[in-house]
PDB file of C-alpha atoms in Angstrom:
ATOM      1  CA  MET A   1       3.423 -28.884  42.378  1.00 43.00           C
ATOM      2  CA  SER A   2       4.311 -31.850  44.533  1.00 43.00           C
ATOM      3  CA  VAL A   3       3.257 -35.163  43.037  1.00 45.00           C
ATOM      4  CA  LEU A   4       4.103 -38.615  44.315  1.00 45.00           C
ATOM      5  CA  ILE A   5       6.033 -40.489  41.620  1.00 44.00           C
ATOM      6  CA  GLU A   6       6.861 -44.099  42.181  1.00 46.00           C
ATOM      7  CA  LYS A   7       6.963 -47.337  40.259  1.00 47.00           C
ATOM      8  CA  PRO A   8       4.557 -49.960  41.709  1.00 43.00           C
ATOM      9  CA  VAL A   9       6.573 -52.985  42.808  1.00 43.00           C
ATOM     10  CA  SER A  10       5.305 -56.408  43.815  1.00 37.00           C
ATOM     11  CA  ALA A  11       6.513 -58.420  46.787  1.00 37.00           C
ATOM     12  CA  ALA A  12       8.944 -60.264  44.528  1.00 37.00           C
ATOM     13  CA  GLY A  13      10.540 -56.991  43.467  1.00 39.00           C
ATOM     14  CA  VAL A  14       9.045 -57.075  39.958  1.00 39.00           C
ATOM     15  CA  VAL A  15       7.419 -53.953  38.571  1.00 40.00           C
ATOM     16  CA  THR A  16       3.656 -54.506  38.324  1.00 39.00           C
ATOM     17  CA  PRO A  17       1.596 -53.286  35.366  1.00 42.00           C
ATOM     18  CA  ALA A  18       0.623 -49.645  35.333  1.00 51.00           C
ATOM     19  CA  ALA A  19      -3.006 -50.718  35.124  1.00 57.00           C
ATOM     20  CA  GLY A  20      -2.935 -51.529  38.840  1.00 62.00           C
ATOM     21  CA  ALA A  21      -1.923 -47.992  39.712  1.00 66.00           C
ATOM     22  CA  ALA A  22      -4.549 -46.623  37.327  1.00 71.00           C
ATOM     23  CA  ARG A  23      -7.242 -48.684  39.057  1.00 80.00           C
ATOM     24  CA  GLN A  24      -6.179 -47.254  42.401  1.00 81.00           C
ATOM     25  CA  VAL A  25      -6.490 -43.716  41.066  1.00 77.00           C
ATOM     26  CA  VAL A  26      -9.943 -44.478  39.645  1.00 81.00           C
ATOM     27  CA  ARG A  27     -11.078 -45.938  42.982  1.00 85.00           C
ATOM     28  CA  ARG A  28      -9.908 -42.810  44.798  1.00 83.00           C
ATOM     29  CA  LEU A  29     -11.773 -40.620  42.332  1.00 84.00           C
ATOM     30  CA  LEU A  30     -14.944 -42.685  42.707  1.00 85.00           C
ATOM     31  CA  ARG A  31     -14.867 -42.028  46.452  1.00 86.00           C
ATOM     32  CA  ARG A  32     -15.073 -38.266  45.864  1.00 86.00           C
ATOM     33  CA  PRO A  33     -18.616 -37.008  45.166  1.00 89.00           C
ATOM     34  CA  ALA A  34     -17.300 -33.638  43.966  1.00 89.00           C
ATOM     35  CA  ALA A  35     -15.100 -35.326  41.362  1.00 89.00           C
ATOM     36  CA  LEU A  36     -17.997 -37.490  40.156  1.00 92.00           C
ATOM     37  CA  ALA A  37     -20.283 -34.460  39.893  1.00 93.00           C
ATOM     38  CA  ALA A  38     -17.639 -32.489  37.965  1.00 92.00           C
ATOM     39  CA  ALA A  39     -16.995 -35.412  35.611  1.00 92.00           C
ATOM     40  CA  ALA A  40     -20.740 -35.816  35.013  1.00 94.00           C
ATOM     41  CA  VAL A  41     -21.131 -32.111  34.205  1.00 94.00           C
ATOM     42  CA  LEU A  42     -18.199 -32.177  31.769  1.00 92.00           C
ATOM     43  CA  ALA A  43     -19.434 -35.384  30.128  1.00 94.00           C
ATOM     44  CA  LEU A  44     -22.873 -33.816  29.651  1.00 94.00           C
ATOM     45  CA  LEU A  45     -21.382 -30.646  28.151  1.00 92.00           C
ATOM     46  CA  VAL A  46     -19.195 -32.629  25.762  1.00 92.00           C
ATOM     47  CA  LEU A  47     -22.164 -34.797  24.748  1.00 94.00           C
ATOM     48  CA  LEU A  48     -24.329 -31.738  24.098  1.00 93.00           C
ATOM     49  CA  ALA A  49     -21.549 -30.095  22.099  1.00 92.00           C
ATOM     50  CA  LEU A  50     -21.003 -33.189  19.962  1.00 92.00           C
ATOM     51  CA  THR A  51     -24.734 -33.590  19.290  1.00 93.00           C
ATOM     52  CA  ALA A  52     -25.335 -29.901  18.497  1.00 92.00           C
ATOM     53  CA  PRO A  53     -26.311 -30.624  14.849  1.00 92.00           C
ATOM     54  CA  LEU A  54     -28.767 -33.279  16.074  1.00 92.00           C
ATOM     55  CA  PHE A  55     -30.411 -30.814  18.460  1.00 90.00           C
ATOM     56  CA  ALA A  56     -30.561 -28.225  15.686  1.00 90.00           C
ATOM     57  CA  GLN A  57     -32.475 -30.710  13.520  1.00 90.00           C
ATOM     58  CA  LEU A  58     -34.661 -31.758  16.456  1.00 87.00           C
ATOM     59  CA  THR A  59     -35.685 -28.198  17.259  1.00 85.00           C
ATOM     60  CA  GLY A  60     -35.759 -27.119  13.620  1.00 86.00           C
ATOM     61  CA  GLN A  61     -33.548 -24.130  14.369  1.00 88.00           C
ATOM     62  CA  ASP A  62     -30.519 -22.948  12.420  1.00 88.00           C
ATOM     63  CA  PRO A  63     -28.024 -21.233  14.756  1.00 89.00           C
ATOM     64  CA  ASN A  64     -27.310 -18.586  12.094  1.00 88.00           C
ATOM     65  CA  ALA A  65     -30.877 -17.980  10.904  1.00 88.00           C
ATOM     66  CA  TYR A  66     -32.279 -14.525  11.642  1.00 89.00           C
ATOM     67  CA  HIS A  67     -35.859 -14.122  12.934  1.00 88.00           C
ATOM     68  CA  ASP A  68     -36.777 -10.445  12.806  1.00 86.00           C
ATOM     69  CA  GLU A  69     -40.363 -11.219  13.787  1.00 87.00           C
ATOM     70  CA  LEU A  70     -39.211 -12.425  17.223  1.00 88.00           C
ATOM     71  CA  VAL A  71     -37.654  -9.111  18.279  1.00 88.00           C
ATOM     72  CA  ASP A  72     -39.221  -5.754  18.985  1.00 82.00           C
ATOM     73  CA  SER A  73     -37.701  -3.310  16.503  1.00 80.00           C
ATOM     74  CA  ALA A  74     -39.380  -0.384  18.272  1.00 78.00           C
ATOM     75  CA  ARG A  75     -37.315  -1.149  21.404  1.00 81.00           C
ATOM     76  CA  GLY A  76     -34.046  -1.633  19.570  1.00 78.00           C
ATOM     77  CA  GLY A  77     -34.310  -5.397  19.022  1.00 82.00           C
ATOM     78  CA  VAL A  78     -35.313  -6.678  22.469  1.00 87.00           C
ATOM     79  CA  PRO A  79     -36.801 -10.209  22.216  1.00 88.00           C
ATOM     80  CA  LEU A  80     -40.567 -10.440  22.389  1.00 86.00           C
ATOM     81  CA  GLY A  81     -41.954 -12.330  25.366  1.00 82.00           C
ATOM     82  CA  SER A  82     -40.600 -13.078  28.814  1.00 80.00           C
ATOM     83  CA  PHE A  83     -37.153 -14.443  29.713  1.00 82.00           C
ATOM     84  CA  GLY A  84     -35.625 -13.441  26.403  1.00 81.00           C
ATOM     85  CA  GLY A  85     -38.369 -14.912  24.218  1.00 83.00           C
ATOM     86  CA  VAL A  86     -38.540 -18.429  25.676  1.00 87.00           C
ATOM     87  CA  SER A  87     -41.119 -20.537  23.839  1.00 86.00           C
ATOM     88  CA  ALA A  88     -41.792 -24.077  22.678  1.00 85.00           C
ATOM     89  CA  ASP A  89     -39.715 -23.445  19.552  1.00 85.00           C
ATOM     90  CA  HIS A  90     -36.937 -21.524  21.286  1.00 86.00           C
ATOM     91  CA  TRP A  91     -36.129 -23.326  24.523  1.00 87.00           C
ATOM     92  CA  LEU A  92     -33.765 -20.670  25.905  1.00 90.00           C
ATOM     93  CA  GLY A  93     -35.089 -17.663  24.026  1.00 87.00           C
ATOM     94  CA  VAL A  94     -33.572 -15.773  21.127  1.00 90.00           C
ATOM     95  CA  GLU A  95     -30.620 -13.470  20.610  1.00 89.00           C
ATOM     96  CA  PRO A  96     -31.416  -9.749  20.914  1.00 89.00           C
ATOM     97  CA  GLY A  97     -31.283  -7.791  17.684  1.00 86.00           C
ATOM     98  CA  THR A  98     -31.161 -10.838  15.415  1.00 88.00           C
ATOM     99  CA  GLY A  99     -33.693 -13.319  16.794  1.00 89.00           C
ATOM    100  CA  ARG A 100     -31.305 -16.244  16.337  1.00 91.00           C
ATOM    101  CA  ASP A 101     -32.080 -19.282  18.496  1.00 91.00           C
ATOM    102  CA  LEU A 102     -30.031 -19.051  21.687  1.00 91.00           C
ATOM    103  CA  PHE A 103     -30.103 -22.748  22.592  1.00 93.00           C
ATOM    104  CA  THR A 104     -28.482 -23.951  19.372  1.00 93.00           C
ATOM    105  CA  ARG A 105     -25.966 -21.090  19.412  1.00 92.00           C
ATOM    106  CA  LEU A 106     -24.906 -22.035  22.947  1.00 93.00           C
ATOM    107  CA  LEU A 107     -24.402 -25.648  21.852  1.00 93.00           C
ATOM    108  CA  TYR A 108     -22.366 -24.665  18.807  1.00 93.00           C
ATOM    109  CA  GLY A 109     -20.459 -22.188  20.970  1.00 91.00           C
ATOM    110  CA  ALA A 110     -19.604 -25.028  23.346  1.00 92.00           C
ATOM    111  CA  ARG A 111     -18.065 -26.923  20.427  1.00 91.00           C
ATOM    112  CA  VAL A 112     -15.739 -24.012  19.663  1.00 90.00           C
ATOM    113  CA  SER A 113     -14.854 -23.229  23.282  1.00 89.00           C
ATOM    114  CA  LEU A 114     -14.131 -26.855  24.224  1.00 91.00           C
ATOM    115  CA  LEU A 115     -12.221 -27.512  20.984  1.00 92.00           C
ATOM    116  CA  VAL A 116      -9.977 -24.485  21.502  1.00 92.00           C
ATOM    117  CA  ALA A 117      -9.421 -25.267  25.193  1.00 91.00           C
ATOM    118  CA  LEU A 118      -8.551 -28.940  24.660  1.00 92.00           C
ATOM    119  CA  GLY A 119      -6.469 -28.268  21.548  1.00 94.00           C
ATOM    120  CA  ALA A 120      -4.506 -25.465  23.189  1.00 94.00           C
ATOM    121  CA  THR A 121      -3.889 -27.633  26.259  1.00 94.00           C
ATOM    122  CA  ALA A 122      -2.578 -30.444  24.059  1.00 94.00           C
ATOM    123  CA  VAL A 123      -0.161 -28.028  22.362  1.00 95.00           C
ATOM    124  CA  GLN A 124       0.959 -26.608  25.712  1.00 94.00           C
ATOM    125  CA  ILE A 125       1.630 -30.053  27.156  1.00 94.00           C
ATOM    126  CA  ALA A 126       3.463 -31.326  24.059  1.00 94.00           C
ATOM    127  CA  VAL A 127       5.729 -28.278  23.795  1.00 95.00           C
ATOM    128  CA  GLY A 128       6.237 -27.971  27.556  1.00 94.00           C
ATOM    129  CA  VAL A 129       7.175 -31.625  28.032  1.00 94.00           C
ATOM    130  CA  GLY A 130       9.616 -31.528  25.127  1.00 93.00           C
ATOM    131  CA  VAL A 131      11.287 -28.303  26.247  1.00 94.00           C
ATOM    132  CA  GLY A 132      11.385 -29.378  29.894  1.00 93.00           C
ATOM    133  CA  LEU A 133      13.039 -32.707  29.068  1.00 92.00           C
ATOM    134  CA  ALA A 134      15.564 -30.993  26.815  1.00 91.00           C
ATOM    135  CA  ALA A 135      16.424 -28.509  29.565  1.00 91.00           C
ATOM    136  CA  ALA A 136      16.867 -31.245  32.177  1.00 90.00           C
ATOM    137  CA  LEU A 137      18.797 -33.724  30.022  1.00 88.00           C
ATOM    138  CA  GLY A 138      20.964 -31.283  28.048  1.00 84.00           C
ATOM    139  CA  ASN A 139      24.351 -29.934  29.012  1.00 85.00           C
ATOM    140  CA  ARG A 140      24.798 -26.862  31.173  1.00 87.00           C
ATOM    141  CA  PHE A 141      24.794 -24.384  28.300  1.00 90.00           C
ATOM    142  CA  VAL A 142      21.635 -25.856  26.755  1.00 88.00           C
ATOM    143  CA  SER A 143      19.908 -25.972  30.127  1.00 89.00           C
ATOM    144  CA  GLN A 144      20.663 -22.324  30.887  1.00 91.00           C
ATOM    145  CA  LEU A 145      19.684 -21.189  27.396  1.00 92.00           C
ATOM    146  CA  ILE A 146      16.348 -23.013  27.539  1.00 92.00           C
ATOM    147  CA  GLY A 147      15.781 -21.782  31.072  1.00 90.00           C
ATOM    148  CA  ARG A 148      16.204 -18.128  30.111  1.00 92.00           C
ATOM    149  CA  PHE A 149      13.975 -18.572  27.051  1.00 92.00           C
ATOM    150  CA  THR A 150      11.333 -20.202  29.233  1.00 92.00           C
ATOM    151  CA  ASP A 151      11.465 -17.281  31.653  1.00 90.00           C
ATOM    152  CA  VAL A 152      10.879 -14.885  28.761  1.00 90.00           C
ATOM    153  CA  MET A 153       7.881 -16.898  27.535  1.00 90.00           C
ATOM    154  CA  ILE A 154       6.344 -16.919  31.007  1.00 90.00           C
ATOM    155  CA  ALA A 155       6.757 -13.139  31.291  1.00 88.00           C
ATOM    156  CA  LEU A 156       5.128 -12.382  27.930  1.00 85.00           C
ATOM    157  CA  PRO A 157       1.570 -10.950  28.128  1.00 86.00           C
ATOM    158  CA  MET A 158      -0.432 -13.560  26.245  1.00 81.00           C
ATOM    159  CA  LEU A 159      -3.509 -11.414  25.602  1.00 82.00           C
ATOM    160  CA  VAL A 160      -1.517  -8.505  24.164  1.00 86.00           C
ATOM    161  CA  ILE A 161       0.512 -10.761  21.864  1.00 86.00           C
ATOM    162  CA  GLY A 162      -2.627 -12.677  20.918  1.00 83.00           C
ATOM    163  CA  ILE A 163      -4.351  -9.468  19.871  1.00 84.00           C
ATOM    164  CA  ALA A 164      -1.311  -8.437  17.820  1.00 85.00           C
ATOM    165  CA  LEU A 165      -1.038 -11.823  16.092  1.00 83.00           C
ATOM    166  CA  THR A 166      -4.722 -12.039  15.225  1.00 78.00           C
ATOM    167  CA  ALA A 167      -4.476  -8.583  13.640  1.00 77.00           C
ATOM    168  CA  VAL A 168      -1.738  -9.620  11.177  1.00 83.00           C
ATOM    169  CA  VAL A 169      -2.957 -13.129  10.326  1.00 85.00           C
ATOM    170  CA  PRO A 170      -5.009 -13.313   7.100  1.00 85.00           C
ATOM    171  CA  PRO A 171      -8.760 -13.246   7.802  1.00 80.00           C
ATOM    172  CA  ASP A 172      -9.371 -16.491   5.908  1.00 83.00           C
ATOM    173  CA  PHE A 173      -7.161 -18.463   8.338  1.00 87.00           C
ATOM    174  CA  PRO A 174      -9.388 -20.696  10.558  1.00 88.00           C
ATOM    175  CA  ARG A 175      -9.893 -18.773  13.794  1.00 87.00           C
ATOM    176  CA  PRO A 176     -10.280 -21.789  16.119  1.00 89.00           C
ATOM    177  CA  LEU A 177      -6.969 -23.183  14.852  1.00 91.00           C
ATOM    178  CA  LEU A 178      -5.355 -19.752  15.242  1.00 90.00           C
ATOM    179  CA  LEU A 179      -6.551 -19.517  18.857  1.00 91.00           C
ATOM    180  CA  ILE A 180      -5.251 -23.020  19.586  1.00 93.00           C
ATOM    181  CA  LEU A 181      -1.809 -22.104  18.261  1.00 92.00           C
ATOM    182  CA  ILE A 182      -1.677 -18.728  20.013  1.00 90.00           C
ATOM    183  CA  ILE A 183      -2.754 -20.009  23.434  1.00 92.00           C
ATOM    184  CA  GLY A 184      -0.767 -23.240  23.168  1.00 92.00           C
ATOM    185  CA  LEU A 185       2.482 -21.715  21.921  1.00 91.00           C
ATOM    186  CA  LEU A 186       2.462 -18.800  24.363  1.00 90.00           C
ATOM    187  CA  ASP A 187       1.536 -20.602  27.588  1.00 89.00           C
ATOM    188  CA  TRP A 188       3.824 -23.638  27.782  1.00 92.00           C
ATOM    189  CA  GLY A 189       6.432 -22.064  30.075  1.00 91.00           C
ATOM    190  CA  GLY A 190       4.918 -23.309  33.325  1.00 90.00           C
ATOM    191  CA  THR A 191       4.671 -26.844  31.977  1.00 93.00           C
ATOM    192  CA  ALA A 192       8.315 -26.806  30.845  1.00 93.00           C
ATOM    193  CA  ARG A 193       9.494 -25.551  34.226  1.00 93.00           C
ATOM    194  CA  MET A 194       7.535 -28.234  36.079  1.00 92.00           C
ATOM    195  CA  VAL A 195       8.755 -31.018  33.779  1.00 92.00           C
ATOM    196  CA  ARG A 196      12.358 -29.863  34.142  1.00 92.00           C
ATOM    197  CA  ALA A 197      12.129 -29.893  37.950  1.00 91.00           C
ATOM    198  CA  GLN A 198      10.482 -33.330  38.033  1.00 90.00           C
ATOM    199  CA  THR A 199      13.010 -34.751  35.555  1.00 90.00           C
ATOM    200  CA  LEU A 200      15.956 -33.487  37.598  1.00 89.00           C
ATOM    201  CA  ALA A 201      14.447 -35.180  40.653  1.00 88.00           C
ATOM    202  CA  LEU A 202      13.944 -38.444  38.762  1.00 86.00           C
ATOM    203  CA  ASN A 203      17.489 -38.463  37.376  1.00 83.00           C
ATOM    204  CA  GLY A 204      18.896 -39.387  40.752  1.00 78.00           C
ATOM    205  CA  LEU A 205      16.582 -42.338  41.390  1.00 80.00           C
ATOM    206  CA  ASP A 206      17.775 -45.929  41.157  1.00 82.00           C
ATOM    207  CA  PHE A 207      15.727 -47.061  38.169  1.00 82.00           C
ATOM    208  CA  VAL A 208      17.061 -44.204  35.998  1.00 82.00           C
ATOM    209  CA  GLU A 209      20.650 -44.811  37.120  1.00 81.00           C
ATOM    210  CA  SER A 210      20.216 -48.524  36.408  1.00 84.00           C
ATOM    211  CA  ALA A 211      18.979 -47.815  32.890  1.00 80.00           C
ATOM    212  CA  ARG A 212      21.896 -45.453  32.302  1.00 80.00           C
ATOM    213  CA  LEU A 213      24.446 -48.013  33.550  1.00 80.00           C
ATOM    214  CA  SER A 214      22.880 -50.620  31.264  1.00 81.00           C
ATOM    215  CA  GLY A 215      24.024 -48.590  28.269  1.00 79.00           C
ATOM    216  CA  ASN A 216      20.720 -46.970  27.313  1.00 78.00           C
ATOM    217  CA  GLY A 217      20.958 -43.633  25.537  1.00 81.00           C
ATOM    218  CA  THR A 218      19.371 -40.395  26.661  1.00 81.00           C
ATOM    219  CA  LEU A 219      16.416 -40.648  24.281  1.00 84.00           C
ATOM    220  CA  ARG A 220      15.685 -44.221  25.308  1.00 85.00           C
ATOM    221  CA  ILE A 221      15.820 -43.332  29.000  1.00 86.00           C
ATOM    222  CA  ALA A 222      13.528 -40.375  28.425  1.00 86.00           C
ATOM    223  CA  ARG A 223      11.030 -42.481  26.484  1.00 84.00           C
ATOM    224  CA  ARG A 224      11.010 -45.631  28.615  1.00 84.00           C
ATOM    225  CA  GLU A 225      11.840 -44.400  32.114  1.00 84.00           C
ATOM    226  CA  LEU A 226      11.165 -40.680  32.480  1.00 87.00           C
ATOM    227  CA  LEU A 227       7.994 -40.154  30.451  1.00 87.00           C
ATOM    228  CA  PRO A 228       5.969 -42.880  32.235  1.00 83.00           C
ATOM    229  CA  SER A 229       7.007 -41.419  35.590  1.00 83.00           C
ATOM    230  CA  LEU A 230       6.072 -37.916  34.413  1.00 87.00           C
ATOM    231  CA  ALA A 231       2.581 -39.032  33.389  1.00 82.00           C
ATOM    232  CA  ALA A 232       1.010 -38.289  36.793  1.00 80.00           C
ATOM    233  CA  PRO A 233       2.129 -34.654  37.170  1.00 85.00           C
ATOM    234  CA  VAL A 234       1.550 -33.951  33.468  1.00 88.00           C
ATOM    235  CA  ILE A 235      -2.026 -35.283  33.604  1.00 84.00           C
ATOM    236  CA  THR A 236      -2.656 -33.231  36.715  1.00 82.00           C
ATOM    237  CA  LEU A 237      -1.305 -30.085  35.087  1.00 87.00           C
ATOM    238  CA  ALA A 238      -3.323 -30.699  31.915  1.00 89.00           C
ATOM    239  CA  ALA A 239      -6.547 -30.886  33.933  1.00 83.00           C
ATOM    240  CA  ILE A 240      -5.706 -27.497  35.432  1.00 83.00           C
ATOM    241  CA  LYS A 241      -4.632 -25.952  32.112  1.00 88.00           C
ATOM    242  CA  VAL A 242      -7.917 -26.689  30.304  1.00 88.00           C
ATOM    243  CA  PRO A 243     -10.015 -24.112  32.208  1.00 86.00           C
ATOM    244  CA  THR A 244      -7.192 -21.583  31.856  1.00 87.00           C
ATOM    245  CA  ALA A 245      -7.201 -22.058  28.080  1.00 88.00           C
ATOM    246  CA  MET A 246     -10.996 -21.786  28.009  1.00 87.00           C
ATOM    247  CA  VAL A 247     -10.884 -18.467  29.858  1.00 86.00           C
ATOM    248  CA  ALA A 248      -8.144 -17.240  27.478  1.00 88.00           C
ATOM    249  CA  GLU A 249     -10.289 -18.116  24.442  1.00 87.00           C
ATOM    250  CA  ALA A 250     -13.286 -16.372  25.984  1.00 85.00           C
ATOM    251  CA  SER A 251     -11.153 -13.305  26.734  1.00 85.00           C
ATOM    252  CA  LEU A 252      -9.829 -13.061  23.166  1.00 86.00           C
ATOM    253  CA  SER A 253     -13.304 -13.560  21.710  1.00 84.00           C
ATOM    254  CA  PHE A 254     -14.704 -11.025  24.168  1.00 81.00           C
ATOM    255  CA  LEU A 255     -12.133  -8.487  22.949  1.00 80.00           C
ATOM    256  CA  GLY A 256     -13.251  -9.111  19.359  1.00 76.00           C
ATOM    257  CA  VAL A 257     -10.086 -10.846  18.115  1.00 79.00           C
ATOM    258  CA  GLY A 258     -11.199 -14.438  18.584  1.00 80.00           C
ATOM    259  CA  VAL A 259     -13.808 -16.403  16.689  1.00 82.00           C
ATOM    260  CA  LYS A 260     -15.484 -14.282  14.029  1.00 81.00           C
ATOM    261  CA  PRO A 261     -19.264 -14.142  13.429  1.00 78.00           C
ATOM    262  CA  PRO A 262     -21.400 -15.920  12.488  1.00 81.00           C
ATOM    263  CA  THR A 263     -19.486 -18.774  14.180  1.00 84.00           C
ATOM    264  CA  PRO A 264     -20.617 -18.649  17.824  1.00 87.00           C
ATOM    265  CA  SER A 265     -18.494 -19.002  20.933  1.00 86.00           C
ATOM    266  CA  TRP A 266     -19.269 -18.234  24.553  1.00 88.00           C
ATOM    267  CA  GLY A 267     -16.728 -15.414  24.705  1.00 85.00           C
ATOM    268  CA  GLN A 268     -18.084 -13.835  21.550  1.00 83.00           C
ATOM    269  CA  MET A 269     -21.636 -14.048  22.909  1.00 86.00           C
ATOM    270  CA  LEU A 270     -20.518 -12.324  26.105  1.00 84.00           C
ATOM    271  CA  SER A 271     -18.892  -9.602  24.029  1.00 82.00           C
ATOM    272  CA  SER A 272     -22.116  -8.855  22.153  1.00 81.00           C
ATOM    273  CA  ALA A 273     -24.201  -9.227  25.334  1.00 80.00           C
ATOM    274  CA  GLN A 274     -22.532  -6.315  27.112  1.00 79.00           C
ATOM    275  CA  THR A 275     -24.882  -3.886  25.355  1.00 80.00           C
ATOM    276  CA  TRP A 276     -27.986  -5.914  26.296  1.00 82.00           C
ATOM    277  CA  PHE A 277     -27.439  -6.706  29.967  1.00 79.00           C
ATOM    278  CA  ARG A 278     -30.150  -4.219  31.047  1.00 81.00           C
ATOM    279  CA  ALA A 279     -32.745  -4.976  28.400  1.00 80.00           C
ATOM    280  CA  ASP A 280     -32.210  -8.762  28.287  1.00 84.00           C
ATOM    281  CA  PRO A 281     -30.260 -10.162  31.287  1.00 86.00           C
ATOM    282  CA  THR A 282     -30.887 -13.730  30.112  1.00 86.00           C
ATOM    283  CA  TYR A 283     -28.597 -13.217  27.132  1.00 89.00           C
ATOM    284  CA  VAL A 284     -25.755 -12.363  29.511  1.00 87.00           C
ATOM    285  CA  LEU A 285     -26.425 -14.950  32.206  1.00 90.00           C
ATOM    286  CA  LEU A 286     -26.630 -18.017  29.956  1.00 91.00           C
ATOM    287  CA  PRO A 287     -23.144 -17.939  28.320  1.00 90.00           C
ATOM    288  CA  ALA A 288     -21.566 -16.532  31.495  1.00 90.00           C
ATOM    289  CA  GLY A 289     -23.178 -19.255  33.608  1.00 92.00           C
ATOM    290  CA  LEU A 290     -22.103 -22.022  31.234  1.00 91.00           C
ATOM    291  CA  LEU A 291     -18.552 -20.706  31.162  1.00 90.00           C
ATOM    292  CA  PHE A 292     -18.466 -20.492  34.962  1.00 92.00           C
ATOM    293  CA  VAL A 293     -19.848 -24.015  35.440  1.00 92.00           C
ATOM    294  CA  THR A 294     -17.432 -25.502  32.886  1.00 91.00           C
ATOM    295  CA  VAL A 295     -14.372 -23.809  34.359  1.00 89.00           C
ATOM    296  CA  LEU A 296     -15.457 -24.785  37.888  1.00 91.00           C
ATOM    297  CA  ALA A 297     -15.995 -28.420  36.850  1.00 91.00           C
ATOM    298  CA  PHE A 298     -12.564 -28.631  35.211  1.00 89.00           C
ATOM    299  CA  THR A 299     -10.961 -27.038  38.275  1.00 86.00           C
ATOM    300  CA  VAL A 300     -12.664 -29.410  40.717  1.00 89.00           C
ATOM    301  CA  LEU A 301     -11.824 -32.441  38.587  1.00 88.00           C
ATOM    302  CA  GLY A 302      -8.209 -31.322  38.203  1.00 83.00           C
ATOM    303  CA  ASP A 303      -7.843 -30.910  41.970  1.00 82.00           C
ATOM    304  CA  ALA A 304      -9.413 -34.339  42.515  1.00 85.00           C
ATOM    305  CA  VAL A 305      -7.027 -35.935  40.002  1.00 82.00           C
ATOM    306  CA  ARG A 306      -4.069 -34.298  41.748  1.00 78.00           C
ATOM    307  CA  THR A 307      -5.067 -35.591  45.178  1.00 80.00           C
ATOM    308  CA  ALA A 308      -5.917 -39.037  43.754  1.00 80.00           C
ATOM    309  CA  LEU A 309      -2.480 -39.311  42.173  1.00 74.00           C
ATOM    310  CA  ASP A 310      -0.834 -38.156  45.417  1.00 66.00           C
ATOM    311  CA  PRO A 311      -2.872 -39.148  48.503  1.00 56.00           C
ATOM    312  CA  ARG A 312      -0.301 -37.497  50.788  1.00 56.00           C
ATOM    313  CA  GLU A 313      -1.099 -34.151  49.136  1.00 49.00           C
ATOM    314  CA  GLY A 314      -4.761 -34.631  49.908  1.00 46.00           C
ATOM    315  CA  SER A 315      -4.047 -35.329  53.571  1.00 42.00           C
ATOM    316  CA  ARG A 316      -1.868 -32.220  53.784  1.00 40.00           C
ATOM    317  CA  LEU A 317      -4.611 -30.048  52.320  1.00 41.00           C
ATOM    318  CA  ARG A 318      -7.286 -31.648  54.540  1.00 46.00           C
ATOM    319  CA  VAL A 319      -9.577 -32.442  51.650  1.00 44.00           C
ATOM    320  CA  GLY A 320     -11.729 -35.462  50.909  1.00 49.00           C
ATOM    321  CA  THR A 321     -14.452 -37.188  52.901  1.00 50.00           C
ATOM    322  CA  ARG A 322     -14.666 -37.078  56.706  1.00 54.00           C
ATOM    323  CA  LYS A 323     -13.773 -40.772  56.888  1.00 55.00           C
ATOM    324  CA  GLU A 324     -10.652 -40.206  54.736  1.00 52.00           C
ATOM    325  CA  ARG A 325      -9.540 -37.285  56.915  1.00 51.00           C
ATOM    326  CA  ARG A 326      -9.891 -39.375  60.096  1.00 58.00           C
ATOM    327  CA  ALA A 327      -7.853 -42.152  58.484  1.00 54.00           C
TER     328      ALA A 327
END
């Protein structure tokens, strides 16, 4: 990942506040309709997830309440009515076999999926930044040792290890927290490698050498000089890691080792929907469509953040508006 890293300097040679650079990034993002659309979609999803209990009270539906009268027991539990039992009381229909309200379960599932994705990304970034800085700033032996360990972590199959870990963890351990730890602690290798490469590049720049000649220690240089300069690539990588973590959570839940019933998640709903895709396609399309839209929105926003932080990257990839490409 190539990201432009520079300290904004005024005409007098004094470093300007970082807020000026942040405003420039925001202005570049505002000029991209795709980024605005992706941000609006994600904001709406987060708002719906946060207000899931309010919608449950508004519709009068409990996401875990069974409604046997809404499914046809003679046909194996297929919802009564068209489009999966859509009605004034059940806006998106009901779940096959149980009759649980699908709208409220999708909202509560969004809470779990987004929580796991954001939490796992935070763990990945924290561990990756710490390990990457230690590898870049340590001596040769430490750097090589951390480098080999990072290579091993990158090569590990996360899904296989995740399945093994969830099988040995006590069942009363909170599953969302377990998924956050598994995904976050097994997928930080790429972040550490990127941070190490960026830190090695920054070590030779004048402002780092000046801080070192001024008598500042390694920790102080890392905190005051390196970390602010690493903010741009780390933010960009975090925006890309969120959809990856969301897909990993959905995969583990789909395989039956993620969130346990009755707590809903999109991956778990897809797992149970595989036996109903012929009788009730709506039950498959709704969680799959929401997962696809969310991952796509995070991906588009992450790409927009990357090109906004590094305009030269955007010109190389020929992205942006027609006016920007001509310029």
